[in-house]
Amino acid sequence: MLILRSLLFNVAFYANLILWLILLIPGLLVPRRVFMEMVKLWGRTSIWLLRVIAGVKVEITGREKIPPGGALVAAKHQSFLETFAIVTILEDPTYILKRELMWIPVFGWHLAKARCVPVNRKAGSLALVQMTQRAKEEAQHGRQIIIFPEGTRRPPGAPPAYKYGVAHLYQNLGFPCIPIALNAGLYWPRRQFIRRPGTVRIEVLDPIPPGLSRDEFFQRVQIEIETASTRLYEQGRQELGLGSATASETSLSKA
């Protein structure tokens, strides 16, 4: 049954994605704010399909902690799920992403319409300068800049691997940072088609105000995200009947 429900969900999810890619084409002609509301609708329909077909609920707490206006959003990254779930709770979000995604036909058009911030990873230090300049421009227009500080998906319980880019952005943007913890990887494992029934928990943590030193912020954002994600990971394991994580997993996730 688990395999069947997972298979049915994946078929429905990607069919829904293709449908919305088509539906959003006329949206390229409307104001960006309207376009982003359409993107949020795609996110909500995807969450609905996940619950109805795969039995995976998405519980998002701490929304009231999100300050109005521009901000840097630093989120744990374990699955595809959070890439669309987080968008649904923010007023005017955009992503920092690798430049190559902008080249994908249709999909790349939508990323450009959303004014996502592309990163040319081959440009070295120049890439950091360009990314910061674009991100600051968007934040000054009241947008929330979403970044996954580890750069790629990490399995739950894996040792953290934060990149210094998030600290560079924080220091140069001059806006608060909203940390987000989650345990999505337990229910939507990376590189697997299995979707385990249960409750994914996404938790918005207290904003980190601007003005900290780069090193102080870098340490604080890691501690806060990893501490909360470890707690959610343990909670998810108990609910799935997997028992407590091993001592090595717990120590690695807090490293």
Short mmCIF file of C-alpha atoms in Angstrom, two decimals:
data_model
loop_
_atom_site.label_atom_id
_atom_site.label_comp_id
_atom_site.label_asym_id
_atom_site.label_seq_id
_atom_site.Cartn_x
_atom_site.Cartn_y
_atom_site.Cartn_z
CA MET A 1 0.00 0.00 0.00
CA LEU A 2 2.85 2.40 0.82
CA ILE A 3 4.44 1.83 -2.58
CA LEU A 4 1.10 2.20 -4.39
CA ARG A 5 0.16 5.42 -2.61
CA SER A 6 3.64 6.83 -3.19
CA LEU A 7 3.45 5.95 -6.87
CA LEU A 8 0.01 7.51 -7.27
CA PHE A 9 1.12 10.65 -5.51
CA ASN A 10 4.22 11.09 -7.64
CA VAL A 11 2.19 10.71 -10.82
CA ALA A 12 -0.37 13.23 -9.55
CA PHE A 13 2.28 15.62 -8.23
CA TYR A 14 4.24 15.87 -11.47
CA ALA A 15 1.06 16.00 -13.55
CA ASN A 16 -0.07 18.89 -11.36
CA LEU A 17 3.33 20.55 -11.77
CA ILE A 18 3.13 20.31 -15.56
CA LEU A 19 -0.44 21.62 -15.49
CA TRP A 20 0.58 24.65 -13.44
CA LEU A 21 3.61 25.31 -15.65
CA ILE A 22 1.13 25.61 -18.53
CA LEU A 23 -1.45 27.60 -16.55
CA LEU A 24 1.23 30.04 -15.44
CA ILE A 25 2.28 30.92 -18.99
CA PRO A 26 -0.49 33.56 -19.31
CA GLY A 27 0.61 34.71 -15.86
CA LEU A 28 3.83 35.97 -17.43
CA LEU A 29 1.77 38.92 -18.67
CA VAL A 30 0.28 39.93 -15.31
CA PRO A 31 1.97 41.89 -12.50
CA ARG A 32 4.53 39.87 -10.60
CA ARG A 33 2.53 40.02 -7.35
CA VAL A 34 -0.43 38.36 -9.09
CA PHE A 35 1.89 35.79 -10.62
CA MET A 36 3.31 34.93 -7.18
CA GLU A 37 -0.19 34.34 -5.81
CA MET A 38 -0.67 31.81 -8.60
CA VAL A 39 2.60 30.13 -7.61
CA LYS A 40 1.33 29.89 -4.03
CA LEU A 41 -1.82 28.18 -5.33
CA TRP A 42 0.39 25.55 -6.99
CA GLY A 43 2.13 25.04 -3.65
CA ARG A 44 -1.17 24.63 -1.81
CA THR A 45 -2.55 22.15 -4.36
CA SER A 46 0.65 20.12 -4.06
CA ILE A 47 0.31 20.03 -0.26
CA TRP A 48 -3.33 18.95 -0.66
CA LEU A 49 -2.37 16.11 -3.01
CA LEU A 50 0.31 14.99 -0.57
CA ARG A 51 -2.24 14.75 2.23
CA VAL A 52 -5.09 13.20 0.26
CA ILE A 53 -3.10 10.63 -1.73
CA ALA A 54 0.00 9.87 0.34
CA GLY A 55 -1.41 10.57 3.80
CA VAL A 56 1.32 13.12 4.54
CA LYS A 57 0.13 16.20 6.40
CA VAL A 58 2.18 19.39 6.48
CA GLU A 59 2.07 21.31 9.76
CA ILE A 60 3.64 24.78 9.71
CA THR A 61 4.03 26.59 13.02
CA GLY A 62 5.42 29.99 13.97
CA ARG A 63 3.95 31.95 11.07
CA GLU A 64 3.20 34.80 13.47
CA LYS A 65 6.96 35.27 13.94
CA ILE A 66 7.47 36.36 10.33
CA PRO A 67 8.09 40.13 10.33
CA PRO A 68 6.57 42.28 7.57
CA GLY A 69 8.74 43.47 4.72
CA GLY A 70 12.15 42.40 3.49
CA ALA A 71 13.96 39.52 5.16
CA LEU A 72 16.45 36.73 4.64
CA VAL A 73 14.88 33.28 5.10
CA ALA A 74 17.38 30.52 5.98
CA ALA A 75 15.76 27.09 5.82
CA LYS A 76 16.87 23.54 6.44
CA HIS A 77 16.76 21.57 3.18
CA GLN A 78 15.92 17.86 3.19
CA SER A 79 13.43 17.35 0.35
CA PHE A 80 11.55 18.91 -2.55
CA LEU A 81 8.59 19.52 -0.24
CA GLU A 82 9.91 22.62 1.52
CA THR A 83 10.71 24.36 -1.76
CA PHE A 84 7.00 24.88 -2.38
CA ALA A 85 5.63 24.69 1.18
CA ILE A 86 7.66 27.65 2.47
CA VAL A 87 6.50 29.86 -0.40
CA THR A 88 2.87 29.53 0.75
CA ILE A 89 3.50 31.27 4.10
CA LEU A 90 5.52 34.26 2.90
CA GLU A 91 4.11 37.53 1.60
CA ASP A 92 6.36 38.06 -1.42
CA PRO A 93 9.06 35.36 -1.59
CA THR A 94 11.84 34.68 -4.05
CA TYR A 95 14.64 32.14 -4.18
CA ILE A 96 18.37 32.15 -4.50
CA LEU A 97 19.14 29.32 -6.93
CA LYS A 98 21.73 28.06 -9.35
CA ARG A 99 21.76 29.89 -12.66
CA GLU A 100 21.32 26.75 -14.77
CA LEU A 101 17.71 26.40 -13.60
CA MET A 102 16.89 29.65 -15.39
CA TRP A 103 17.79 28.03 -18.69
CA ILE A 104 15.10 25.34 -18.52
CA PRO A 105 12.37 26.11 -21.09
CA VAL A 106 9.06 27.31 -19.55
CA PHE A 107 10.24 26.59 -16.00
CA GLY A 108 13.05 29.10 -16.38
CA TRP A 109 10.59 31.70 -17.73
CA HIS A 110 8.60 31.41 -14.51
CA LEU A 111 11.73 31.75 -12.38
CA ALA A 112 12.61 34.91 -14.26
CA LYS A 113 9.08 36.28 -13.78
CA ALA A 114 9.39 35.60 -10.03
CA ARG A 115 12.66 37.56 -10.13
CA CYS A 116 14.60 34.72 -8.55
CA VAL A 117 18.24 35.43 -7.78
CA PRO A 118 20.52 33.25 -9.94
CA VAL A 119 23.99 32.21 -8.80
CA ASN A 120 26.75 31.45 -11.28
CA ARG A 121 28.76 28.95 -9.26
CA LYS A 122 31.62 29.06 -11.76
CA ALA A 123 32.18 32.79 -11.25
CA GLY A 124 33.89 32.40 -7.87
CA SER A 125 33.96 35.50 -5.69
CA LEU A 126 32.22 37.52 -8.40
CA ALA A 127 29.18 35.25 -8.04
CA LEU A 128 28.88 36.24 -4.38
CA VAL A 129 29.00 39.93 -5.26
CA GLN A 130 26.37 39.58 -7.99
CA MET A 131 24.10 37.43 -5.80
CA THR A 132 24.30 39.92 -2.93
CA GLN A 133 23.53 42.88 -5.16
CA ARG A 134 20.43 41.22 -6.65
CA ALA A 135 19.22 39.88 -3.30
CA LYS A 136 19.57 43.31 -1.69
CA GLU A 137 17.58 44.90 -4.49
CA GLU A 138 14.73 42.42 -4.00
CA ALA A 139 14.78 42.73 -0.18
CA GLN A 140 14.61 46.52 -0.43
CA HIS A 141 11.36 46.04 -2.35
CA GLY A 142 9.93 44.20 0.67
CA ARG A 143 10.61 40.66 -0.52
CA GLN A 144 11.68 37.61 1.47
CA ILE A 145 14.88 36.05 0.11
CA ILE A 146 14.88 32.27 0.61
CA ILE A 147 18.21 30.48 0.82
CA PHE A 148 19.13 26.95 1.81
CA PRO A 149 22.38 27.57 3.73
CA GLU A 150 23.71 24.07 3.09
CA GLY A 151 23.30 24.51 -0.64
CA THR A 152 21.72 21.13 -1.29
CA ARG A 153 19.41 18.58 0.31
CA ARG A 154 20.78 16.78 3.36
CA PRO A 155 19.25 13.59 4.78
CA PRO A 156 17.75 13.97 8.26
CA GLY A 157 20.32 13.21 10.93
CA ALA A 158 23.28 13.96 8.63
CA PRO A 159 26.00 16.30 9.90
CA PRO A 160 25.29 19.93 8.94
CA ALA A 161 27.29 21.47 6.09
CA TYR A 162 26.49 25.19 6.12
CA LYS A 163 28.10 27.44 3.52
CA TYR A 164 29.35 30.91 4.44
CA GLY A 165 27.20 32.55 1.77
CA VAL A 166 24.27 32.90 4.17
CA ALA A 167 26.42 34.92 6.59
CA HIS A 168 27.68 37.12 3.76
CA LEU A 169 24.11 37.83 2.69
CA TYR A 170 22.96 38.55 6.23
CA GLN A 171 25.75 41.04 6.81
CA ASN A 172 25.23 42.86 3.53
CA LEU A 173 21.43 42.90 3.32
CA GLY A 174 20.82 44.59 6.66
CA PHE A 175 17.51 42.77 7.17
CA PRO A 176 16.40 40.25 9.81
CA CYS A 177 16.97 36.55 9.15
CA ILE A 178 14.11 34.09 9.65
CA PRO A 179 15.47 30.59 10.44
CA ILE A 180 13.26 27.62 9.49
CA ALA A 181 13.65 24.09 10.87
CA LEU A 182 11.92 20.97 9.59
CA ASN A 183 11.87 17.17 9.42
CA ALA A 184 10.53 16.75 5.86
CA GLY A 185 13.25 14.28 4.87
CA LEU A 186 11.73 11.59 7.09
CA TYR A 187 8.53 11.58 5.02
CA TRP A 188 9.85 12.68 1.61
CA PRO A 189 13.35 11.15 1.45
CA ARG A 190 15.71 12.61 -1.12
CA ARG A 191 16.29 10.52 -4.25
CA GLN A 192 13.46 8.14 -3.32
CA PHE A 193 9.88 7.97 -4.55
CA ILE A 194 8.53 6.72 -1.20
CA ARG A 195 6.27 9.15 0.71
CA ARG A 196 5.76 7.97 4.29
CA PRO A 197 2.37 8.80 5.89
CA GLY A 198 2.59 11.08 8.89
CA THR A 199 2.98 14.75 9.76
CA VAL A 200 5.79 16.83 8.32
CA ARG A 201 6.63 19.64 10.70
CA ILE A 202 8.00 22.96 9.49
CA GLU A 203 8.80 25.43 12.25
CA VAL A 204 9.45 29.15 11.81
CA LEU A 205 11.91 30.20 14.52
CA ASP A 206 12.44 33.59 16.15
CA PRO A 207 13.92 36.11 13.70
CA ILE A 208 17.58 36.97 14.13
CA PRO A 209 17.84 40.78 14.09
CA PRO A 210 20.34 42.54 11.82
CA GLY A 211 23.56 43.91 13.22
CA LEU A 212 25.39 40.80 14.46
CA SER A 213 28.92 40.14 13.29
CA ARG A 214 29.30 37.68 10.46
CA ASP A 215 30.82 34.96 12.64
CA GLU A 216 28.33 35.46 15.46
CA PHE A 217 25.41 35.18 13.05
CA PHE A 218 26.88 32.16 11.25
CA GLN A 219 27.20 30.27 14.52
CA ARG A 220 23.80 31.33 15.81
CA VAL A 221 21.82 30.45 12.68
CA GLN A 222 23.36 26.97 12.58
CA ILE A 223 22.71 26.29 16.27
CA GLU A 224 19.10 27.45 16.11
CA ILE A 225 18.17 25.59 12.92
CA GLU A 226 20.01 22.40 13.87
CA THR A 227 18.70 22.31 17.45
CA ALA A 228 15.09 22.70 16.32
CA SER A 229 15.50 20.32 13.36
CA THR A 230 17.01 17.66 15.64
CA ARG A 231 14.01 18.00 17.97
CA LEU A 232 11.60 17.65 15.05
CA TYR A 233 13.63 14.72 13.70
CA GLU A 234 13.35 12.89 17.02
CA GLN A 235 9.63 13.62 17.18
CA GLY A 236 9.13 12.32 13.65
CA ARG A 237 11.10 9.14 14.32
CA GLN A 238 8.95 8.40 17.36
CA GLU A 239 5.74 8.96 15.39
CA LEU A 240 6.98 6.69 12.60
CA GLY A 241 7.92 4.00 15.11
CA LEU A 242 11.60 4.22 14.28
CA GLY A 243 12.71 4.81 17.88
CA SER A 244 15.29 7.35 19.00
CA ALA A 245 18.20 8.30 16.76
CA THR A 246 21.56 6.78 17.57
CA ALA A 247 24.01 8.75 19.67
CA SER A 248 26.20 9.30 16.62
CA GLU A 249 23.27 10.71 14.60
CA THR A 250 22.27 13.09 17.39
CA SER A 251 25.81 14.34 17.92
CA LEU A 252 26.38 14.79 14.20
CA SER A 253 23.20 16.79 13.73
CA LYS A 254 24.28 19.17 16.49
CA ALA A 255 27.86 19.49 15.24
#
